[in-house]
PDB file of C-alpha atoms in Angstrom:
ATOM      1  CA  MET A   8      -0.141   0.004   0.188  1.00  0.00           C
ATOM      2  CA  VAL A   9       2.774   2.079   0.969  1.00  0.00           C
ATOM      3  CA  ASP A  10       4.436   1.442  -2.750  1.00  0.00           C
ATOM      4  CA  ALA A  11       1.152   2.118  -4.355  1.00  0.00           C
ATOM      5  CA  VAL A  12       0.762   5.749  -2.687  1.00  0.00           C
ATOM      6  CA  ALA A  13       4.598   6.380  -3.391  1.00  0.00           C
ATOM      7  CA  ALA A  14       3.784   5.719  -7.327  1.00  0.00           C
ATOM      8  CA  ILE A  15       0.832   8.028  -7.190  1.00  0.00           C
ATOM      9  CA  ARG A  16       2.964  10.748  -5.891  1.00  0.00           C
ATOM     10  CA  ARG A  17       5.793  10.127  -8.592  1.00  0.00           C
ATOM     11  CA  VAL A  18       3.384  10.012 -11.267  1.00  0.00           C
ATOM     12  CA  SER A  19       1.760  13.185  -9.924  1.00  0.00           C
ATOM     13  CA  LYS A  20       5.089  15.196 -10.066  1.00  0.00           C
ATOM     14  CA  VAL A  21       6.253  13.563 -13.296  1.00  0.00           C
ATOM     15  CA  SER A  22       3.021  14.612 -15.164  1.00  0.00           C
ATOM     16  CA  LYS A  23       3.136  17.833 -16.719  1.00  0.00           C
ATOM     17  CA  GLY A  24      -0.518  17.957 -18.191  1.00  0.00           C
ATOM     18  CA  LEU A  25      -2.044  18.035 -14.772  1.00  0.00           C
ATOM     19  CA  SER A  26      -3.601  21.136 -13.684  1.00  0.00           C
ATOM     20  CA  GLY A  27      -3.161  22.617 -10.004  1.00  0.00           C
ATOM     21  CA  CYS A  28      -6.323  20.929  -8.934  1.00  0.00           C
ATOM     22  CA  SER A  29      -5.905  17.677 -10.118  1.00  0.00           C
ATOM     23  CA  GLN A  30      -2.266  17.898  -8.626  1.00  0.00           C
ATOM     24  CA  LYS A  31      -4.114  18.915  -5.218  1.00  0.00           C
ATOM     25  CA  ALA A  32      -6.598  16.133  -5.123  1.00  0.00           C
ATOM     26  CA  LEU A  33      -4.109  13.472  -5.751  1.00  0.00           C
ATOM     27  CA  LYS A  34      -2.186  14.703  -2.755  1.00  0.00           C
ATOM     28  CA  GLU A  35      -5.204  14.644  -0.723  1.00  0.00           C
ATOM     29  CA  ALA A  36      -6.304  11.075  -1.737  1.00  0.00           C
ATOM     30  CA  THR A  37      -2.953   9.775  -0.751  1.00  0.00           C
ATOM     31  CA  ALA A  38      -2.789  11.492   2.468  1.00  0.00           C
ATOM     32  CA  SER A  39      -6.187   9.836   3.189  1.00  0.00           C
ATOM     33  CA  ILE A  40      -5.144   6.630   1.924  1.00  0.00           C
ATOM     34  CA  MET A  41      -1.858   6.699   4.241  1.00  0.00           C
ATOM     35  CA  GLU A  42      -4.120   7.644   7.213  1.00  0.00           C
ATOM     36  CA  SER A  43      -6.813   4.926   7.074  1.00  0.00           C
ATOM     37  CA  ALA A  44      -3.671   2.435   6.479  1.00  0.00           C
ATOM     38  CA  GLN A  45      -2.298   3.613   9.703  1.00  0.00           C
ATOM     39  CA  VAL A  46      -5.262   3.212  11.642  1.00  0.00           C
ATOM     40  CA  LEU A  47      -5.969  -0.498  10.069  1.00  0.00           C
ATOM     41  CA  LEU A  48      -2.246  -1.267  11.007  1.00  0.00           C
ATOM     42  CA  THR A  49      -2.538   0.027  14.785  1.00  0.00           C
ATOM     43  CA  ARG A  50      -5.721  -1.648  15.350  1.00  0.00           C
ATOM     44  CA  SER A  51      -5.316  -5.156  16.547  1.00  0.00           C
ATOM     45  CA  THR A  52      -7.742  -8.125  16.903  1.00  0.00           C
ATOM     46  CA  THR A  53      -8.670  -7.271  20.628  1.00  0.00           C
ATOM     47  CA  GLU A  54      -9.211  -3.902  19.599  1.00  0.00           C
ATOM     48  CA  GLU A  55     -11.902  -4.970  16.685  1.00  0.00           C
ATOM     49  CA  THR A  56     -13.364  -7.727  18.923  1.00  0.00           C
ATOM     50  CA  ALA A  57     -14.084  -4.921  21.748  1.00  0.00           C
ATOM     51  CA  LEU A  58     -15.630  -2.785  19.340  1.00  0.00           C
ATOM     52  CA  LEU A  59     -18.004  -5.459  17.806  1.00  0.00           C
ATOM     53  CA  ARG A  60     -19.002  -6.468  21.393  1.00  0.00           C
ATOM     54  CA  ALA A  61     -19.672  -2.687  22.140  1.00  0.00           C
ATOM     55  CA  GLN A  62     -21.867  -2.781  19.077  1.00  0.00           C
ATOM     56  CA  ASN A  63     -23.749  -5.837  19.773  1.00  0.00           C
ATOM     57  CA  LYS A  64     -24.759  -4.754  23.383  1.00  0.00           C
ATOM     58  CA  LYS A  65     -25.735  -1.428  21.932  1.00  0.00           C
ATOM     59  CA  LEU A  66     -28.175  -3.507  19.697  1.00  0.00           C
ATOM     60  CA  ALA A  67     -29.137  -5.910  22.344  1.00  0.00           C
ATOM     61  CA  ALA A  68     -30.444  -2.828  24.415  1.00  0.00           C
ATOM     62  CA  GLN A  69     -32.336  -1.438  21.691  1.00  0.00           C
ATOM     63  CA  LEU A  70     -34.076  -4.630  21.107  1.00  0.00           C
ATOM     64  CA  ALA A  71     -34.742  -5.248  24.621  1.00  0.00           C
ATOM     65  CA  GLU A  72     -36.590  -1.797  24.664  1.00  0.00           C
ATOM     66  CA  LEU A  73     -38.689  -2.596  21.419  1.00  0.00           C
ATOM     67  CA  ARG A  74     -39.665  -5.765  22.930  1.00  0.00           C
ATOM     68  CA  LYS A  75     -40.963  -3.847  26.211  1.00  0.00           C
ATOM     69  CA  GLU A  76     -43.007  -1.449  24.086  1.00  0.00           C
ATOM     70  CA  HIS A  77     -44.358  -4.559  22.449  1.00  0.00           C
ATOM     71  CA  GLU A  78     -45.749  -6.008  25.652  1.00  0.00           C
ATOM     72  CA  ASP A  79     -46.811  -2.561  26.796  1.00  0.00           C
ATOM     73  CA  PHE A  80     -48.605  -2.530  23.679  1.00  0.00           C
ATOM     74  CA  LYS A  81     -50.049  -5.653  24.194  1.00  0.00           C
ATOM     75  CA  GLU A  82     -51.263  -5.015  27.923  1.00  0.00           C
ATOM     76  CA  GLU A  83     -53.049  -1.645  26.746  1.00  0.00           C
ATOM     77  CA  MET A  84     -54.713  -3.333  23.848  1.00  0.00           C
ATOM     78  CA  ALA A  85     -56.179  -6.121  26.375  1.00  0.00           C
ATOM     79  CA  ASN A  86     -57.105  -3.403  28.943  1.00  0.00           C
ATOM     80  CA  PHE A  87     -58.859  -1.684  25.804  1.00  0.00           C
ATOM     81  CA  ARG A  88     -60.775  -4.880  25.206  1.00  0.00           C
ATOM     82  CA  ARG A  89     -62.145  -5.743  28.635  1.00  0.00           C
ATOM     83  CA  GLU A  90     -63.234  -1.933  29.196  1.00  0.00           C
ATOM     84  CA  GLN A  91     -64.965  -2.318  25.971  1.00  0.00           C
ATOM     85  CA  LEU A  92     -66.820  -5.368  26.788  1.00  0.00           C
ATOM     86  CA  LYS A  93     -67.810  -4.019  30.137  1.00  0.00           C
ATOM     87  CA  ARG A  94     -69.209  -1.177  28.534  1.00  0.00           C
ATOM     88  CA  GLU A  95     -71.184  -3.151  26.467  1.00  0.00           C
ATOM     89  CA  VAL A  96     -72.614  -5.475  28.940  1.00  0.00           C
ATOM     90  CA  GLY A  97     -73.227  -2.313  30.934  1.00  0.00           C
ATOM     91  CA  LEU A  98     -70.881  -2.899  34.014  1.00  0.00           C
ATOM     92  CA  PRO A  99     -69.491   0.467  35.637  1.00  0.00           C
ATOM     93  CA  HIS A 100     -66.327   1.847  34.136  1.00  0.00           C
ATOM     94  CA  ILE A 101     -63.026   0.724  36.147  1.00  0.00           C
ATOM     95  CA  THR A 102     -60.102   2.820  35.428  1.00  0.00           C
ATOM     96  CA  PRO A 103     -57.042   0.135  35.105  1.00  0.00           C
ATOM     97  CA  GLN A 104     -53.775   0.991  37.485  1.00  0.00           C
ATOM     98  CA  LEU A 105     -50.760   1.865  35.554  1.00  0.00           C
ATOM     99  CA  GLN A 106     -48.511   0.423  38.422  1.00  0.00           C
ATOM    100  CA  PRO A 107     -49.342  -3.102  39.786  1.00  0.00           C
ATOM    101  CA  GLN A 108     -49.628  -3.404  43.677  1.00  0.00           C
ATOM    102  CA  ALA A 109     -47.944  -6.080  45.373  1.00  0.00           C
ATOM    103  CA  THR A 110     -51.201  -6.923  47.673  1.00  0.00           C
ATOM    104  CA  SER A 111     -52.955  -9.990  47.376  1.00  0.00           C
ATOM    105  CA  GLU A 112     -56.556  -8.004  46.917  1.00  0.00           C
ATOM    106  CA  THR A 113     -55.642  -6.523  43.717  1.00  0.00           C
ATOM    107  CA  SER A 114     -54.812  -9.847  42.566  1.00  0.00           C
ATOM    108  CA  LYS A 115     -58.163 -11.210  43.239  1.00  0.00           C
ATOM    109  CA  GLN A 116     -59.990  -8.705  42.168  1.00  0.00           C
ATOM    110  CA  GLN A 117     -59.615  -8.948  38.395  1.00  0.00           C
ATOM    111  CA  PRO A 118     -60.656 -12.722  38.492  1.00  0.00           C
ATOM    112  CA  SER A 119     -63.742 -11.543  40.518  1.00  0.00           C
ATOM    113  CA  GLN A 120     -64.760  -9.029  37.971  1.00  0.00           C
ATOM    114  CA  GLU A 121     -64.458 -11.350  35.194  1.00  0.00           C
ATOM    115  CA  MET A 122     -66.729 -14.052  37.250  1.00  0.00           C
ATOM    116  CA  GLU A 123     -69.101 -11.450  37.812  1.00  0.00           C
ATOM    117  CA  LEU A 124     -69.497 -10.673  34.129  1.00  0.00           C
ATOM    118  CA  THR A 125     -69.702 -14.002  33.064  1.00  0.00           C
ATOM    119  CA  ARG A 126     -72.226 -14.667  35.570  1.00  0.00           C
ATOM    120  CA  LEU A 127     -74.262 -11.546  34.608  1.00  0.00           C
ATOM    121  CA  ILE A 128     -74.052 -12.961  30.851  1.00  0.00           C
ATOM    122  CA  ARG A 129     -75.136 -16.518  31.840  1.00  0.00           C
ATOM    123  CA  GLN A 130     -78.339 -14.992  33.773  1.00  0.00           C
ATOM    124  CA  GLU A 131     -79.253 -12.764  30.798  1.00  0.00           C
ATOM    125  CA  MET A 132     -79.111 -15.708  28.337  1.00  0.00           C
ATOM    126  CA  ALA A 133     -81.133 -17.706  30.730  1.00  0.00           C
ATOM    127  CA  SER A 134     -83.746 -15.280  31.218  1.00  0.00           C
ATOM    128  CA  PHE A 135     -83.964 -14.665  27.495  1.00  0.00           C
ATOM    129  CA  ASN A 136     -84.242 -18.545  27.029  1.00  0.00           C
ATOM    130  CA  ALA A 137     -86.875 -18.639  29.265  1.00  0.00           C
ATOM    131  CA  ARG A 138     -88.995 -15.767  27.445  1.00  0.00           C
ATOM    132  CA  PHE A 139     -87.965 -17.654  24.166  1.00  0.00           C
ATOM    133  CA  SER A 140     -89.705 -21.165  25.826  1.00  0.00           C
ATOM    134  CA  VAL A 141     -92.847 -19.092  26.877  1.00  0.00           C
ATOM    135  CA  LEU A 142     -93.369 -17.388  23.888  1.00  0.00           C
ATOM    136  CA  GLU A 143     -92.878 -20.597  21.705  1.00  0.00           C
ATOM    137  CA  GLY A 144     -95.293 -22.308  23.917  1.00  0.00           C
ATOM    138  CA  LYS A 145     -97.976 -19.464  23.607  1.00  0.00           C
ATOM    139  CA  ILE A 146     -97.676 -19.340  19.957  1.00  0.00           C
ATOM    140  CA  LEU A 147     -97.225 -23.077  19.019  1.00  0.00           C
ATOM    141  CA  HIS A 148     -99.812 -24.068  21.188  1.00  0.00           C
ATOM    142  CA  PRO A 149    -102.311 -27.029  20.204  1.00  0.00           C
ATOM    143  CA  PRO A 150    -105.662 -25.813  18.855  1.00  0.00           C
ATOM    144  CA  LEU A 151    -108.372 -25.138  21.346  1.00  0.00           C
ATOM    145  CA  ALA A 152    -111.804 -27.092  21.390  1.00  0.00           C
ATOM    146  CA  ALA A 153    -113.665 -23.983  20.196  1.00  0.00           C
ATOM    147  CA  ASP A 154    -111.453 -24.105  17.193  1.00  0.00           C
ATOM    148  CA  GLN A 155    -112.044 -27.653  16.403  1.00  0.00           C
ATOM    149  CA  ARG A 156    -115.864 -27.458  16.709  1.00  0.00           C
ATOM    150  CA  SER A 157    -116.975 -26.586  13.598  1.00  0.00           C
ATOM    151  CA  THR A 158    -121.106 -26.252  13.148  1.00  0.00           C
ATOM    152  CA  GLN A 159    -122.487 -27.639   9.711  1.00  0.00           C
ATOM    153  CA  ALA A 160    -124.612 -25.148   8.024  1.00  0.00           C
ATOM    154  CA  PRO A 161    -128.199 -26.914   7.428  1.00  0.00           C
ATOM    155  CA  THR A 162    -129.152 -27.650   4.140  1.00  0.00           C
ATOM    156  CA  TYR A 163    -132.250 -26.360   2.223  1.00  0.00           C
ATOM    157  CA  ALA A 164    -134.025 -29.717   2.403  1.00  0.00           C
ATOM    158  CA  ALA A 165    -133.552 -29.706   6.158  1.00  0.00           C
ATOM    159  CA  GLN A 166    -134.331 -26.259   6.812  1.00  0.00           C
ATOM    160  CA  VAL A 167    -137.898 -27.053   4.756  1.00  0.00           C
ATOM    161  CA  ALA A 168    -138.568 -30.371   6.729  1.00  0.00           C
ATOM    162  CA  ALA A 169    -137.740 -29.083  10.083  1.00  0.00           C
ATOM    163  CA  PRO A 170    -140.718 -27.337  12.008  1.00  0.00           C
ATOM    164  CA  ARG A 171    -141.061 -23.515  12.234  1.00  0.00           C
ATOM    165  CA  ALA A 172    -140.043 -23.765  16.148  1.00  0.00           C
ATOM    166  CA  ALA A 173    -136.172 -24.706  15.191  1.00  0.00           C
ATOM    167  CA  GLN A 174    -135.703 -21.954  13.154  1.00  0.00           C
ATOM    168  CA  PRO A 175    -134.613 -19.713  16.219  1.00  0.00           C
ATOM    169  CA  ALA A 176    -132.417 -22.395  17.177  1.00  0.00           C
ATOM    170  CA  GLN A 177    -130.735 -22.503  13.808  1.00  0.00           C
ATOM    171  CA  ALA A 178    -130.112 -18.848  13.683  1.00  0.00           C
ATOM    172  CA  ALA A 179    -128.377 -19.016  17.312  1.00  0.00           C
ATOM    173  CA  ALA A 180    -126.025 -21.877  15.833  1.00  0.00           C
ATOM    174  CA  ALA A 181    -125.338 -19.785  12.897  1.00  0.00           C
ATOM    175  CA  THR A 182    -124.385 -16.722  14.911  1.00  0.00           C
ATOM    176  CA  GLN A 183    -122.080 -18.852  17.169  1.00  0.00           C
ATOM    177  CA  ASN A 184    -120.317 -20.129  14.228  1.00  0.00           C
ATOM    178  CA  LYS A 185    -119.723 -16.726  12.852  1.00  0.00           C
ATOM    179  CA  SER A 186    -118.430 -15.243  16.518  1.00  0.00           C
ATOM    180  CA  THR A 187    -116.372 -18.437  16.631  1.00  0.00           C
ATOM    181  CA  THR A 188    -114.648 -17.895  13.016  1.00  0.00           C
ATOM    182  CA  ALA A 189    -114.168 -14.186  14.204  1.00  0.00           C
ATOM    183  CA  ALA A 190    -112.400 -15.254  17.452  1.00  0.00           C
ATOM    184  CA  SER A 191    -110.411 -17.508  15.374  1.00  0.00           C
ATOM    185  CA  GLY A 192    -109.058 -15.003  13.218  1.00  0.00           C
ATOM    186  CA  LYS A 193    -108.056 -12.648  16.022  1.00  0.00           C
ATOM    187  CA  ARG A 194    -106.225 -15.406  17.767  1.00  0.00           C
ATOM    188  CA  THR A 195    -104.459 -15.872  14.311  1.00  0.00           C
ATOM    189  CA  GLN A 196    -103.516 -12.208  14.089  1.00  0.00           C
ATOM    190  CA  GLN A 197    -102.352 -12.059  17.810  1.00  0.00           C
ATOM    191  CA  GLN A 198     -99.973 -15.487  16.900  1.00  0.00           C
ATOM    192  CA  GLN A 199     -98.651 -13.715  13.790  1.00  0.00           C
ATOM    193  CA  LYS A 200     -97.870 -10.562  15.691  1.00  0.00           C
ATOM    194  CA  ARG A 201     -96.042 -12.721  18.351  1.00  0.00           C
ATOM    195  CA  LEU A 202     -94.096 -14.586  15.688  1.00  0.00           C
ATOM    196  CA  ASN A 203     -93.052 -11.346  14.407  1.00  0.00           C
ATOM    197  CA  TRP A 204     -91.849 -10.076  17.831  1.00  0.00           C
ATOM    198  CA  LEU A 205     -89.958 -13.456  18.085  1.00  0.00           C
ATOM    199  CA  LYS A 206     -88.139 -13.119  14.780  1.00  0.00           C
ATOM    200  CA  LYS A 207     -87.290  -9.721  15.866  1.00  0.00           C
ATOM    201  CA  GLN A 208     -85.500 -10.874  18.984  1.00  0.00           C
ATOM    202  CA  LEU A 209     -83.804 -13.716  17.309  1.00  0.00           C
ATOM    203  CA  SER A 210     -82.184 -11.083  14.521  1.00  0.00           C
ATOM    204  CA  LEU A 211     -80.843  -8.954  17.536  1.00  0.00           C
ATOM    205  CA  LEU A 212     -79.374 -12.163  19.539  1.00  0.00           C
ATOM    206  CA  SER A 213     -77.422 -13.148  16.203  1.00  0.00           C
ATOM    207  CA  GLN A 214     -76.067  -9.670  15.750  1.00  0.00           C
ATOM    208  CA  PRO A 215     -72.220  -9.510  16.713  1.00  0.00           C
ATOM    209  CA  TYR A 216     -71.568  -7.991  20.128  1.00  0.00           C
ATOM    210  CA  ALA A 217     -75.083  -7.779  21.011  1.00  0.00           C
ATOM    211  CA  ASN A 218     -76.013  -6.508  24.498  1.00  0.00           C
ATOM    212  CA  PRO A 219     -78.504  -8.864  26.144  1.00  0.00           C
ATOM    213  CA  LEU A 220     -79.405  -6.004  28.405  1.00  0.00           C
ATOM    214  CA  SER A 221     -80.492  -3.775  25.845  1.00  0.00           C
ATOM    215  CA  TYR A 222     -83.000  -6.067  24.227  1.00  0.00           C
ATOM    216  CA  PRO A 223     -86.408  -4.129  23.555  1.00  0.00           C
ATOM    217  CA  ARG A 224     -89.325  -5.525  25.477  1.00  0.00           C
ATOM    218  CA  ARG A 225     -92.549  -6.018  23.936  1.00  0.00           C
ATOM    219  CA  SER A 226     -95.225  -3.511  25.152  1.00  0.00           C
ATOM    220  CA  GLY A 227     -98.227  -5.152  26.463  1.00  0.00           C
ATOM    221  CA  ARG A 228     -96.785  -8.471  27.588  1.00  0.00           C
TER     222      ARG A 228
END
């Protein structure tokens, strides 16, 4: 390397076509090459290893900081989801503690809150299932005896053959048949309304993140 630098200096002195700026650039380049060569020659293997170890230690510290930030971010996301779930169910808002306490009360508080949340959800689901069973029983009940009775209208021959005293009884039977038909139609309309309300409840239950406490109650139950 020293011989190469000497050759560059010799060529720059011998060449007459080089300008002053070119000769100055060659001198600066040779000086920089010589300085770098001196640094490489004076540096030993131990110094190089120590430098690499220092750089490795710095990178390890940066990696540890990144991992800590990642864990903090995961904890914040978990707290956010927990608070969102409590807000949807209707539990009171609880501010998460930034610094963990060493007491056993705090460690037992979080599991108790989760158990309370689970208990409330199960209670609401059981109540809804009970209401659903009652509604299903009311809608799908067997036909009443009054619905099964069907009064046959008398034929023309029977009316002619029957005495005049039986005509009021036939008129009363026809009136009763009309009232029974009207009551059956009204009951069918009520059953259709109940069925529509039940379908609405099922559609609310199938929606994501549905709140059991916010189910609309049917008026006039």
